[in-house]
XYZ file of C-alpha atoms in Angstrom:
609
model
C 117.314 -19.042 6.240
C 118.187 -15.689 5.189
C 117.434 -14.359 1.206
C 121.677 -14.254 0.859
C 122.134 -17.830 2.211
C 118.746 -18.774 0.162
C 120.491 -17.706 -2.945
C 124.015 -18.892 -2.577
C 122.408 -22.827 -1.864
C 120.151 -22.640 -4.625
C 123.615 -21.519 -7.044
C 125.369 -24.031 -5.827
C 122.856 -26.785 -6.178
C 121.460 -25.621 -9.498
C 125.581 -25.479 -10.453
C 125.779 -29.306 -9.500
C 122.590 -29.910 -11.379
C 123.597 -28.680 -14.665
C 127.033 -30.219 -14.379
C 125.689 -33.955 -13.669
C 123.307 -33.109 -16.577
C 125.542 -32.570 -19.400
C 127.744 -35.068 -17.857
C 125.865 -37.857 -17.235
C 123.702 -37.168 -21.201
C 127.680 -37.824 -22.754
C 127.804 -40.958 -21.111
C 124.256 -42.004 -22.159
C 124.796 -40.475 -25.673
C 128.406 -42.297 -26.601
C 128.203 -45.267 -24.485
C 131.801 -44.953 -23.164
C 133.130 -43.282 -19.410
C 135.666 -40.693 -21.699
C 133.284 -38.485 -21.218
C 135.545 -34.934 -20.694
C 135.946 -33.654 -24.229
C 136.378 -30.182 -25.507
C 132.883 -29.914 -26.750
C 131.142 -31.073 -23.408
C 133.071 -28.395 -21.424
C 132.174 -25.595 -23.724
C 129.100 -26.808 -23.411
C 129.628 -27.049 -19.730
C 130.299 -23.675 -19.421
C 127.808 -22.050 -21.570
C 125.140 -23.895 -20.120
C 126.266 -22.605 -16.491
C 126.350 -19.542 -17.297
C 123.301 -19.162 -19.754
C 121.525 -21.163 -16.918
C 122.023 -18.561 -13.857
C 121.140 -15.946 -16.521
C 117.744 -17.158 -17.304
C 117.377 -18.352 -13.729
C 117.551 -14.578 -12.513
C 115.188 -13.097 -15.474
C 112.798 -15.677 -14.555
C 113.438 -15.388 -10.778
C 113.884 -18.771 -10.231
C 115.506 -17.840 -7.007
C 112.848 -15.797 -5.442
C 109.909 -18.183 -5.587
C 108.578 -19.621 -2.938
C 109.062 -23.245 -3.792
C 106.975 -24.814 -1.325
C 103.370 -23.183 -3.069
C 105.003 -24.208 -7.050
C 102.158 -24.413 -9.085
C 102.157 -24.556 -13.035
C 103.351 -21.305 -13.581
C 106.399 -22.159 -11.825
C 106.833 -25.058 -13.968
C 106.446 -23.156 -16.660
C 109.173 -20.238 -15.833
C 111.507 -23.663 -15.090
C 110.825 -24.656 -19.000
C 111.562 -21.233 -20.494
C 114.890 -20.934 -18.251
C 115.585 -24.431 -18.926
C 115.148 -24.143 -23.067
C 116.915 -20.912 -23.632
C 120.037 -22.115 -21.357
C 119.846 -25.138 -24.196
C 119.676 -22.909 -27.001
C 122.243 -20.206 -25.873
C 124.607 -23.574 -25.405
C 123.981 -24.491 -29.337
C 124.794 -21.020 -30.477
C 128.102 -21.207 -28.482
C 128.982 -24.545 -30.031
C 128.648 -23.441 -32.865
C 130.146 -20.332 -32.360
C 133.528 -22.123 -30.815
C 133.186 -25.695 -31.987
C 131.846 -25.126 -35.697
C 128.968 -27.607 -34.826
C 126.450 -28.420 -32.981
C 125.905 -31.786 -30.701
C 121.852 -31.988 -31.262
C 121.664 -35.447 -29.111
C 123.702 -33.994 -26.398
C 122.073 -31.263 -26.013
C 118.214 -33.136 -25.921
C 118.959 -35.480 -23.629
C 120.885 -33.122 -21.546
C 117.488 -30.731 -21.590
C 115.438 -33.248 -20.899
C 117.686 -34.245 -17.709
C 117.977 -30.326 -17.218
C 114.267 -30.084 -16.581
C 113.709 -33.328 -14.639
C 116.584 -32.418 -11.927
C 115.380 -28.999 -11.656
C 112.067 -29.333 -11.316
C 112.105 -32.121 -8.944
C 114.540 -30.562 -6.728
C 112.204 -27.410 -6.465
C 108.770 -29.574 -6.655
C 109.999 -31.344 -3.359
C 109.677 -28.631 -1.283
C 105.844 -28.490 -2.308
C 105.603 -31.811 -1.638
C 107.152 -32.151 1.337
C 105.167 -29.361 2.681
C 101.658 -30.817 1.056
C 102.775 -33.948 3.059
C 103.476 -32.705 6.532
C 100.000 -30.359 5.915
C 98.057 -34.112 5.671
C 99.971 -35.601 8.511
C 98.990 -32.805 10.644
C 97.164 -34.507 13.684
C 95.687 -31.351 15.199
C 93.735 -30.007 11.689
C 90.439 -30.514 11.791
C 89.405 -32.853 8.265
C 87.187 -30.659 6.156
C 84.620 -31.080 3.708
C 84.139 -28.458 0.621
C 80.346 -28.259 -0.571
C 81.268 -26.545 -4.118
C 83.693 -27.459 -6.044
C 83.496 -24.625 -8.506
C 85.527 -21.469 -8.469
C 84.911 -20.442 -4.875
C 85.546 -23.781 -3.924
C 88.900 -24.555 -5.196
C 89.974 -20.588 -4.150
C 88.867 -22.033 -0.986
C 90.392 -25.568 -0.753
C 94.054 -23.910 -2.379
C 93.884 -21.132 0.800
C 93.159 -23.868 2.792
C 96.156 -26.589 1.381
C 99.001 -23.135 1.249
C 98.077 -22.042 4.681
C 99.738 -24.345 6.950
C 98.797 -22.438 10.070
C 95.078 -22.994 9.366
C 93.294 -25.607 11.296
C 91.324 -26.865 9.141
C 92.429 -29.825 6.835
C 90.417 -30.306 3.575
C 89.443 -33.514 2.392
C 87.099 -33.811 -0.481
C 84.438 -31.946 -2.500
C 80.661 -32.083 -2.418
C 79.615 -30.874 -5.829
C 75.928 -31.278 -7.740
C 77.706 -31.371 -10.901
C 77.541 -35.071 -12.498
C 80.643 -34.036 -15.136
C 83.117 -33.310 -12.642
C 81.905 -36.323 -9.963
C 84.566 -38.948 -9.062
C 87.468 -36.268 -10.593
C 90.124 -35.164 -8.559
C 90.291 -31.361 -7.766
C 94.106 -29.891 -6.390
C 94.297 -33.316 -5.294
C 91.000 -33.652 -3.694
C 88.154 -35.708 -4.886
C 84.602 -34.834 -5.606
C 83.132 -37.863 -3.886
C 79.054 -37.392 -4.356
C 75.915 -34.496 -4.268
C 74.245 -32.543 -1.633
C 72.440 -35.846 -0.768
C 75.423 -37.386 0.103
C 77.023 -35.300 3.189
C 76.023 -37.044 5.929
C 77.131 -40.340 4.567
C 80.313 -38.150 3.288
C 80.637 -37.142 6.849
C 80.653 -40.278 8.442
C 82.996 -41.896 6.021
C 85.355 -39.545 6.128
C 85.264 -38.670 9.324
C 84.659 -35.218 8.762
C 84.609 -32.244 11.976
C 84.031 -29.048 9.390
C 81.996 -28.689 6.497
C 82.641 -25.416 4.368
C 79.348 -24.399 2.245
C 81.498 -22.952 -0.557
C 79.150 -20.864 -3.174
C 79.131 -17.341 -2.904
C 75.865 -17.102 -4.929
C 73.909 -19.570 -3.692
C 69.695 -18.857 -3.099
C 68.487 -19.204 0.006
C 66.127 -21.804 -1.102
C 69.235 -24.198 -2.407
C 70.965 -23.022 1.277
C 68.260 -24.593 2.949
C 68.537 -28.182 1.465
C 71.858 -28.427 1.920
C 71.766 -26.557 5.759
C 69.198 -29.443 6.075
C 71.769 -32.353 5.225
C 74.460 -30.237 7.093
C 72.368 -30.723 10.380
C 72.072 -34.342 9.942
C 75.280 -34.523 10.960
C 77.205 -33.301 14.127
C 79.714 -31.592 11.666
C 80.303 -27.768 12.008
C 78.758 -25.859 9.365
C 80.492 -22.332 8.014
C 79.785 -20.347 5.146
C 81.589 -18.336 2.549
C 81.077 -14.576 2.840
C 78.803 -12.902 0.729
C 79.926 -12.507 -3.063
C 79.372 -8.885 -2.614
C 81.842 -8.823 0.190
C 84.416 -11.041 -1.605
C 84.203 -9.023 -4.941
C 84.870 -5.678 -2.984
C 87.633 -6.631 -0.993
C 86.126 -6.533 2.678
C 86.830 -10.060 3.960
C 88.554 -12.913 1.704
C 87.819 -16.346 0.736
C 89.301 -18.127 3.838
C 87.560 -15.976 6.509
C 84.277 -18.301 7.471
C 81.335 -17.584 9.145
C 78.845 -19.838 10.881
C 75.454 -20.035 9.083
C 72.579 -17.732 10.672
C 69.710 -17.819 10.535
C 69.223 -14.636 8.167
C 70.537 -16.876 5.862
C 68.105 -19.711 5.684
C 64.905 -17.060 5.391
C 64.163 -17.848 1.788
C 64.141 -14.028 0.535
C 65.729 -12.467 -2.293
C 67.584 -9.177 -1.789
C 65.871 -6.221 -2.007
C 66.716 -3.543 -5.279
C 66.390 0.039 -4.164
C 65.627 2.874 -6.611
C 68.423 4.857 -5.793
C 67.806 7.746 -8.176
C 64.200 8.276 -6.382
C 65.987 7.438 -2.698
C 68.699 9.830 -3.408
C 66.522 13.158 -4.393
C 64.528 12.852 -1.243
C 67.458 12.274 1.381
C 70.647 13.603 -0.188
C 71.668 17.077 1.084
C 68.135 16.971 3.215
C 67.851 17.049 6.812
C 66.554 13.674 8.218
C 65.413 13.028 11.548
C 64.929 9.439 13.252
C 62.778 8.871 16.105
C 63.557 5.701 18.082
C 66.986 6.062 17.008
C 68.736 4.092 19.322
C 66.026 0.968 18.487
C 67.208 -1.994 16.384
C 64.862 -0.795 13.141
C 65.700 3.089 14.063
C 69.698 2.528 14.671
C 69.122 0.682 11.068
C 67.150 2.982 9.398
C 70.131 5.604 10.435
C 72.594 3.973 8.826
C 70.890 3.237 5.693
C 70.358 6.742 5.389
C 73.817 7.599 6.260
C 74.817 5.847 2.770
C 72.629 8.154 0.652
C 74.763 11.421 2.231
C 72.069 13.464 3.664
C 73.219 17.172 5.031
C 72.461 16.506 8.445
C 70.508 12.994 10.836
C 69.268 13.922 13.890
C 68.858 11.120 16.357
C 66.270 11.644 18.069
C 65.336 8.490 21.384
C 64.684 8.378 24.903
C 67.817 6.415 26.121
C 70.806 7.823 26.309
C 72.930 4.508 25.705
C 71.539 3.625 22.560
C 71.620 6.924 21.150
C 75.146 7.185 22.130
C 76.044 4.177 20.641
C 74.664 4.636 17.177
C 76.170 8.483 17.073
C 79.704 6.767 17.588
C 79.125 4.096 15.359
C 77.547 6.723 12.532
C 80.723 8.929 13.059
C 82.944 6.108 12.714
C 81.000 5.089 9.383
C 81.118 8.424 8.251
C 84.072 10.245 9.009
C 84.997 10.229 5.619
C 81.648 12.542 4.536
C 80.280 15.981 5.161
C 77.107 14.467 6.989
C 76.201 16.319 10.191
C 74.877 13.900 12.682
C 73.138 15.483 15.686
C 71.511 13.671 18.364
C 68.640 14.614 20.624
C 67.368 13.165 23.834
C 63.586 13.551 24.557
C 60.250 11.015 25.399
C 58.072 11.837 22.538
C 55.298 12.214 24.766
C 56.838 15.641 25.472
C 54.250 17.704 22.431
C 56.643 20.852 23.865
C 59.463 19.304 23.428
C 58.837 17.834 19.535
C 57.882 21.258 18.339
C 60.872 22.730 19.599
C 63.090 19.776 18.193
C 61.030 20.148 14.565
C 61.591 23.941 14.884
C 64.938 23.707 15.282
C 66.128 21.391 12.983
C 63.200 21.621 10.394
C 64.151 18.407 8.637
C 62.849 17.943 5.189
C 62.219 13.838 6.344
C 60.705 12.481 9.211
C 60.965 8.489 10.254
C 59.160 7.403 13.058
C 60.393 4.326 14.740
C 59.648 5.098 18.539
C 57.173 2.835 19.824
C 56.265 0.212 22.891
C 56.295 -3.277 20.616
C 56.608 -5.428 23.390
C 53.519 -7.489 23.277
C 53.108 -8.988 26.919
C 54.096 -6.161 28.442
C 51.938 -3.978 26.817
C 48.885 -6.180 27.911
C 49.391 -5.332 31.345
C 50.762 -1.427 30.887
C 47.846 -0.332 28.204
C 47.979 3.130 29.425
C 51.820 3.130 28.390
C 50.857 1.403 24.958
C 48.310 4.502 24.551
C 50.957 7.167 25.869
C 53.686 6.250 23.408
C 52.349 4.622 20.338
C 49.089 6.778 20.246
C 49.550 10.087 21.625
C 53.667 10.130 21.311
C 52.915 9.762 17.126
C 50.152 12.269 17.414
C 52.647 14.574 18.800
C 55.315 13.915 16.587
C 53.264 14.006 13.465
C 51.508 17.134 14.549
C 55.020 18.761 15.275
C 55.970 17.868 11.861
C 52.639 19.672 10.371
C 53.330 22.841 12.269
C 57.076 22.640 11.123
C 56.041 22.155 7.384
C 58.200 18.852 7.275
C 58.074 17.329 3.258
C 57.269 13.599 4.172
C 56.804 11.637 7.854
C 56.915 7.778 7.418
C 55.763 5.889 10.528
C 56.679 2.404 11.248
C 53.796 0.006 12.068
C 52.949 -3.730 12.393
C 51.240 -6.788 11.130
C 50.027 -6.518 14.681
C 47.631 -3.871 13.611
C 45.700 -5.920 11.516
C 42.278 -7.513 13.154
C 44.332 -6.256 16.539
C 43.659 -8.880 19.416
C 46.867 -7.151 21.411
C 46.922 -3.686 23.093
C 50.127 -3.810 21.046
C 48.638 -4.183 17.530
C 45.754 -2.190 18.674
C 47.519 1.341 19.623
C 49.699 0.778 16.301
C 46.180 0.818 14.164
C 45.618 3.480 15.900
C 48.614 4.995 15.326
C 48.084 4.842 11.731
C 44.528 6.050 11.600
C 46.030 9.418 13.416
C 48.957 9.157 10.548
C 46.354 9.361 7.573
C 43.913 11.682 9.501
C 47.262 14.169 9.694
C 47.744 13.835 5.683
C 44.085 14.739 5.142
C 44.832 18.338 7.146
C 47.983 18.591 6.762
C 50.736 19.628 3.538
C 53.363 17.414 4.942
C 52.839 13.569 2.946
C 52.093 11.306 5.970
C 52.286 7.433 5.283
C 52.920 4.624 7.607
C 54.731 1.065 7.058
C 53.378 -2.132 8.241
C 55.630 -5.237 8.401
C 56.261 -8.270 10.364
C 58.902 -9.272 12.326
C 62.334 -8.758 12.123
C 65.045 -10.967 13.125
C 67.488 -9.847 15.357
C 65.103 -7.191 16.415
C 64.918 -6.235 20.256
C 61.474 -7.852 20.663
C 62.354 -10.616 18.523
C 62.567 -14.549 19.793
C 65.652 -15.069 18.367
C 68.242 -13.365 21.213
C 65.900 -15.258 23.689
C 66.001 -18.495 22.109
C 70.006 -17.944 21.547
C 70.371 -17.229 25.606
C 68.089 -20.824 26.216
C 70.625 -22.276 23.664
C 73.838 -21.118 25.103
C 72.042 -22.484 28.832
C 71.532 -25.945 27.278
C 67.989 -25.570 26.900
C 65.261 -26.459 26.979
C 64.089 -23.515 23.965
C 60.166 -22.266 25.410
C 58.448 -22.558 21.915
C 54.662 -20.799 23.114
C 52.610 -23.273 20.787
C 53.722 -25.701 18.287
C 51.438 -24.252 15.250
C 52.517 -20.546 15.717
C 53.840 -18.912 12.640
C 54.922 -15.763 12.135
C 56.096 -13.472 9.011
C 59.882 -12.631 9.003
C 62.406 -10.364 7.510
C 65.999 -8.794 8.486
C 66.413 -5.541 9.341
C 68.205 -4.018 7.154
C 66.047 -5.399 4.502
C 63.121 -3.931 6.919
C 65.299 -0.648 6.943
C 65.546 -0.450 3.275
C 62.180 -1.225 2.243
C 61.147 1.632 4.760
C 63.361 3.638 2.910
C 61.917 2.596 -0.797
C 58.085 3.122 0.760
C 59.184 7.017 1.851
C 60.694 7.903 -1.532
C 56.912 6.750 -3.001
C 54.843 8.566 -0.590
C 52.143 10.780 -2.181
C 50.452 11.264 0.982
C 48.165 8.638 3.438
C 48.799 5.843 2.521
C 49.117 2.831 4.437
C 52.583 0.393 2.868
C 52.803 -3.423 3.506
C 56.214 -5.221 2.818
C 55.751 -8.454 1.548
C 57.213 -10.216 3.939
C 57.190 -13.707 2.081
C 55.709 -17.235 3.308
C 55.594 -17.231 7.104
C 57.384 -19.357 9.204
C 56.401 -21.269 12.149
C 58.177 -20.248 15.479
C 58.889 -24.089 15.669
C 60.998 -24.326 13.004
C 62.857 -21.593 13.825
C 63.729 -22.319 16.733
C 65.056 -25.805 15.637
C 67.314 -24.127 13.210
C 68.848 -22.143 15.696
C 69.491 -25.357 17.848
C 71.096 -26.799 14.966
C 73.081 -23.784 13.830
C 74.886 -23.922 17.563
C 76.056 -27.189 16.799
C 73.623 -29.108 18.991
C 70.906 -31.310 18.122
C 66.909 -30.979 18.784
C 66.772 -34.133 21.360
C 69.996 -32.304 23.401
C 68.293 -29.245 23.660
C 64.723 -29.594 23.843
C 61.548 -27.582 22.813
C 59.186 -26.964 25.413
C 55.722 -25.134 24.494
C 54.159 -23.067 27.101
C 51.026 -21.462 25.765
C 49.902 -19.024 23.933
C 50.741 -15.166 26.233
C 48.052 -12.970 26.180
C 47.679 -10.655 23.009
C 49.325 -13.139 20.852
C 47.631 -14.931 17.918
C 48.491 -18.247 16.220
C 49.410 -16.146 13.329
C 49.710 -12.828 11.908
C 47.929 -10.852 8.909
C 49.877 -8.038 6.733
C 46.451 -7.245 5.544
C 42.676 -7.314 5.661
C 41.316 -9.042 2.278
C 39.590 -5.643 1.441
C 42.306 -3.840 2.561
C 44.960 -3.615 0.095
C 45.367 -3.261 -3.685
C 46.409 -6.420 -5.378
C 49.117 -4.800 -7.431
C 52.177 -4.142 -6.188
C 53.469 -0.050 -5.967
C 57.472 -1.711 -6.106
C 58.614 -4.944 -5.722
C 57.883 -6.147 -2.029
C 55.762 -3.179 -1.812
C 52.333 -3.353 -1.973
C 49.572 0.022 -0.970
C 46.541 0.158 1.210
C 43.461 1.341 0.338
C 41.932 4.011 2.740
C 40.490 2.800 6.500
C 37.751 4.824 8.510
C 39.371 6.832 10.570
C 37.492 6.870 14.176
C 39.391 10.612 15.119
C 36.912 11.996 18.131
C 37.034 8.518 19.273
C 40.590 8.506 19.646
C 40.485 12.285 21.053
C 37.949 10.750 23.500
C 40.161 7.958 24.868
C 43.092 10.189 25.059
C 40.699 12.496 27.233
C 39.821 10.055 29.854
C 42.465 7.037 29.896
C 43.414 8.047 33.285
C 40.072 7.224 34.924
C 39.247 3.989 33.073
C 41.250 0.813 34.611
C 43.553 -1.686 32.730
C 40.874 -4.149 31.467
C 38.386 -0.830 30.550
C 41.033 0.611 28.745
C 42.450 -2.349 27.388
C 38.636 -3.379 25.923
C 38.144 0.488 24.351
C 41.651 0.505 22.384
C 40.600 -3.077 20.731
C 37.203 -2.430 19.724
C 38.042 0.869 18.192
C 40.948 -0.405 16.505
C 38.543 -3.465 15.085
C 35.851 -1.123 14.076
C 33.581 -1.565 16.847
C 32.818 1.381 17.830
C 30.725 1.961 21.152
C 30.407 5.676 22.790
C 32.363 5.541 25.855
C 30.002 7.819 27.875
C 27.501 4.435 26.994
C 30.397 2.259 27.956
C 30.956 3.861 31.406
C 27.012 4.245 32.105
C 26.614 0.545 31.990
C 29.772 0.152 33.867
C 28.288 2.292 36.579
């Protein structure tokens, strides 16, 4: 129905109203059928009249009937009462009185005829939205602001597919109430039973600002039940503008990691990257592409991206110049190994960045166990060349990523990363540039992470290979990795060594059941299987030794390491000969000198001989 024909039915029918109105209140008012007088048709006619008037200031003929809601209602009493009044005036005007009862009871039939007629298109919609047989029956958990903005989207949007039923809400005051029709039938600790009553297929988690703690519990009652869980966007999302409250995402697992967000100094960030030169290494990596883009937000003059494979690279540049097109930031990208020493000087010389992060590294912990020499190559001698190009260069501050892998190594992995770091603090001790490195766990998402392996097991219908059922492990995202990173550069005063506190750890079992849950299946239709401990791993990983680190922290989630002996000609000497000693030789040297037990290897290969 076009506007035109719209208007000219709602005239008509609005004309028919008012008639029957004053009409029908002479009957009821004098008690007889003579009910054509000269008073009632002046009244007739002014209240026509006066009515279409008020009807168009108010726009009673543009809403959309079908979504009313007590604003309309009210718009209908305004239009409604000044039609009355405008009808008095005129009787008195023409008739020398006014007709008081006539003119109440005809408002009062006024109002009811006109706001039924236009309240039945709402509820003839509301009631062909619940006889839907295709919408999927819905339950809210949250009945507060988000939660109603949520169920009203939800009850106007008739070509959504979801159907919502009730609300799940904490809050004893408003239990048992009914909410835009809905009721709030119990707590948290009532979904599953919710679910099953009700027959419920979704279940919306609907609070913006809930902790991850409080996410948990109820994720944990979700999971009882073979409902789909989805989740509100964040509030910082919803408050700018970038998604709105009906667009739902499924739960991850980022957001059951009990961690609050991370506050950045941005006035300390900002006077160290903004208008500098900043160069990434590992660029194309999951924590290097990250740390890029983090930067990107603080406007620096110029990022060079600096990784070995060409994809990756090429992929971040194009997603950095779609981020950015709207700044002045030069982003330049560079493709060279960093075990090229040639190579990194020219690079350094040619950009001369003012920041260095180093991200590049072998992390991969089997893999490393049999490819030691590789380990060495990149994580030792590619960071001796990079920091060493940064010296000559005069570069202000280098910042090397690291591991909780490095601490009390028992991987080739962890073991070249301590390493790593004692050639990062031997640089700041001969060097003006301020060297520091970051050690943190792991980071979800990350390319050497379990979660995009467990996810492909999932999505195969199991079973999930779980390598020991007491394993734990410290996690974190990456952009919250990123970010900290960030933070620890902006406090570097030279050689230190900064942990993230990384929280309580989490065992891999867990983990891996969440994820099993999050796709919608359950633990006993998937399976865990455990398969042993590989070699290099440990039950669990330390951020620190006990004597290693200050007890205060330097920033929130920051804490500051005191100084390590630094085994330098020891390193020099393994660099010298790694090509004549064999895997298990080599692999033996880089874990006793990264756990402080050093042995000459001219002894070593004596007794070998």
């Amino acid at each position: 129905m076009t506007y035109r024909e719209r208007l000219s039915l709602f005239i008509i029918v609005d004309s028919c109203i008012v008639l029957t109105s004053i009409f029908f209140s002479q009957f009821l008012v004098s008690a007889s059928f003579h009910v054509i007088t000269l008073p009632v048709i002046v009244s007739c006619v002014a209240l026509l009249l006066s009515h279409h008037l008020f009807s168009t200031i108010y726009k009673l003929y543009k809403k959309a009937w079908e979504y009313a809601s007590i604003g309309e209602l009210l718009y209908i009493f305004k239009a409604i009462t000044f039609s009355i009044v405008t009808a008095a005036v005129i009787q008195l005007i023409i008739v020398q009185n006014v007709y008081i009862r006539l003119l109440v009871v005809t408002w009062m039939l006024h109002i009811l005829l006109i706001g039924g007629s236009r309240f039945c298109r709402r509820l003839l919609r509301d009631t062909s939205i619940k006889m839907g047989s295709n919408k999927k029956r819905t339950l809210i958990v949250g009945a507060g602001s988000a939660g109603t903005m949520v169920a009203r989207q939800l009850i106007k949007n008739n070509q959504t597919e979801l159907l919502p039923v009730a609300f799940i809400d904490d809050n004893t005051k408003i239990r048992n109430l009914d909410i835009l029709g809905l009721p709030v039938i119990s707590g948290v600790n009532g979904i599953a039973r919710a679910v099953k009553k009700l027959n419920i297929e979704n279940i919306i988690i609907a609070i913006p600002s809930l902790s991850k703690k409080d996410l948990n519990i109820i994720f944990e009652e979700c999971a009882e039940t073979k409902a789909k869980t989805q989740i509100l966007p964040m509030l910082e999302d919803l408050v700018t503008g970038k998604l709105s409250v009906n667009q739902f995402r499924d739960v991850q697992v980022e957001d059951l990691l009990d961690r609050k967000p991370v506050e950045l100094d941005i006035d300390t960030i900002s006077e160290y990257i903004t208008n500098k030169v900043v160069l990434v290494t590992g660029a194309g990596g999951s924590i290097g592409s990250e740390i890029c883009r983090q930067v990107a937000k603080f406007n620096p003059q110029k990022l060079i991206l600096l990784g070995h494979g060409e994809n990756s690279i090429y992929s971040i540049e194009m997603e950095l110049k779609d981020i950015g097109e709207d700044t002045q930031i030069e982003f330049v990208t560079e493709i060279a190994d960093i075990q090229d020493a040639k190579k990194m000087i020219l690079i350094m010389n040619k950009h001369r960045p003012n920041v260095v992060y180093h991200a590049a590294a072998h992390k991969h912990v089997p893999l490393m166990e049999v490819n030691p020499e590789e380990a060495l190559k990149n994580n030792v001698i590619g960071t001796m060349n990079v920091a060493k190009a940064a010296s000559k260069c005069g570069i202000g501050t280098f910042v090397m990523i690291s591991t909780d892998k490095a601490v009390n190594p028992t991987s080739v992995m962890g073991a070249t990363k301590k390493l790593a770091e004692m050639v990062v603090q031997h640089m700041d001790k001969i060097s003006d540039t301020k060297f520091v490195a970051v050690r943190f766990g792991n980071v979800l998402g990350s390319r050497g992470s379990v979660i995009p392996r467990f996810k492909q097991q999932i999505e195969k219908g199991g079973p999930v290979s779980v390598t020991h059922p007491d394993m734990v492990r410290y996690f974190m995202t990456i952009p919250e990795a990123s970010r900290l990173v960030i933070q620890a550069g902006a406090l570097a005063k030279g050689g230190e060594i900064y942990i993230l506190d990384m929280g309580d750890p989490v065992k891999i079992v867990d983990l891996a059941k969440n994820l099993i849950r999050l796709s919608g299946n359950s633990v006993e239709d998937i399976g865990i299987e455990f398969t042993g401990i590989r070699p290099g791993e440990k039950l669990f990983e330390e951020l620190l030794n006990e004597n290693e680190v200050h007890e205060q922290q330097v920033y929130p989630k920051i804490y500051i390491g005191k100084s390590a002996d630094l085994y330098m000609d020891e390193i020099d000497e393994i660099i010298s000969i790694y090509t004549t000693l064999d895997k298990v030789s080599l692999r033996e040297q880089l874990l006793n000198l990264a756990n402080n037990n050093v042995i000459p290897i001219s002894r070593k290969l004596i007794s070998i001989v």
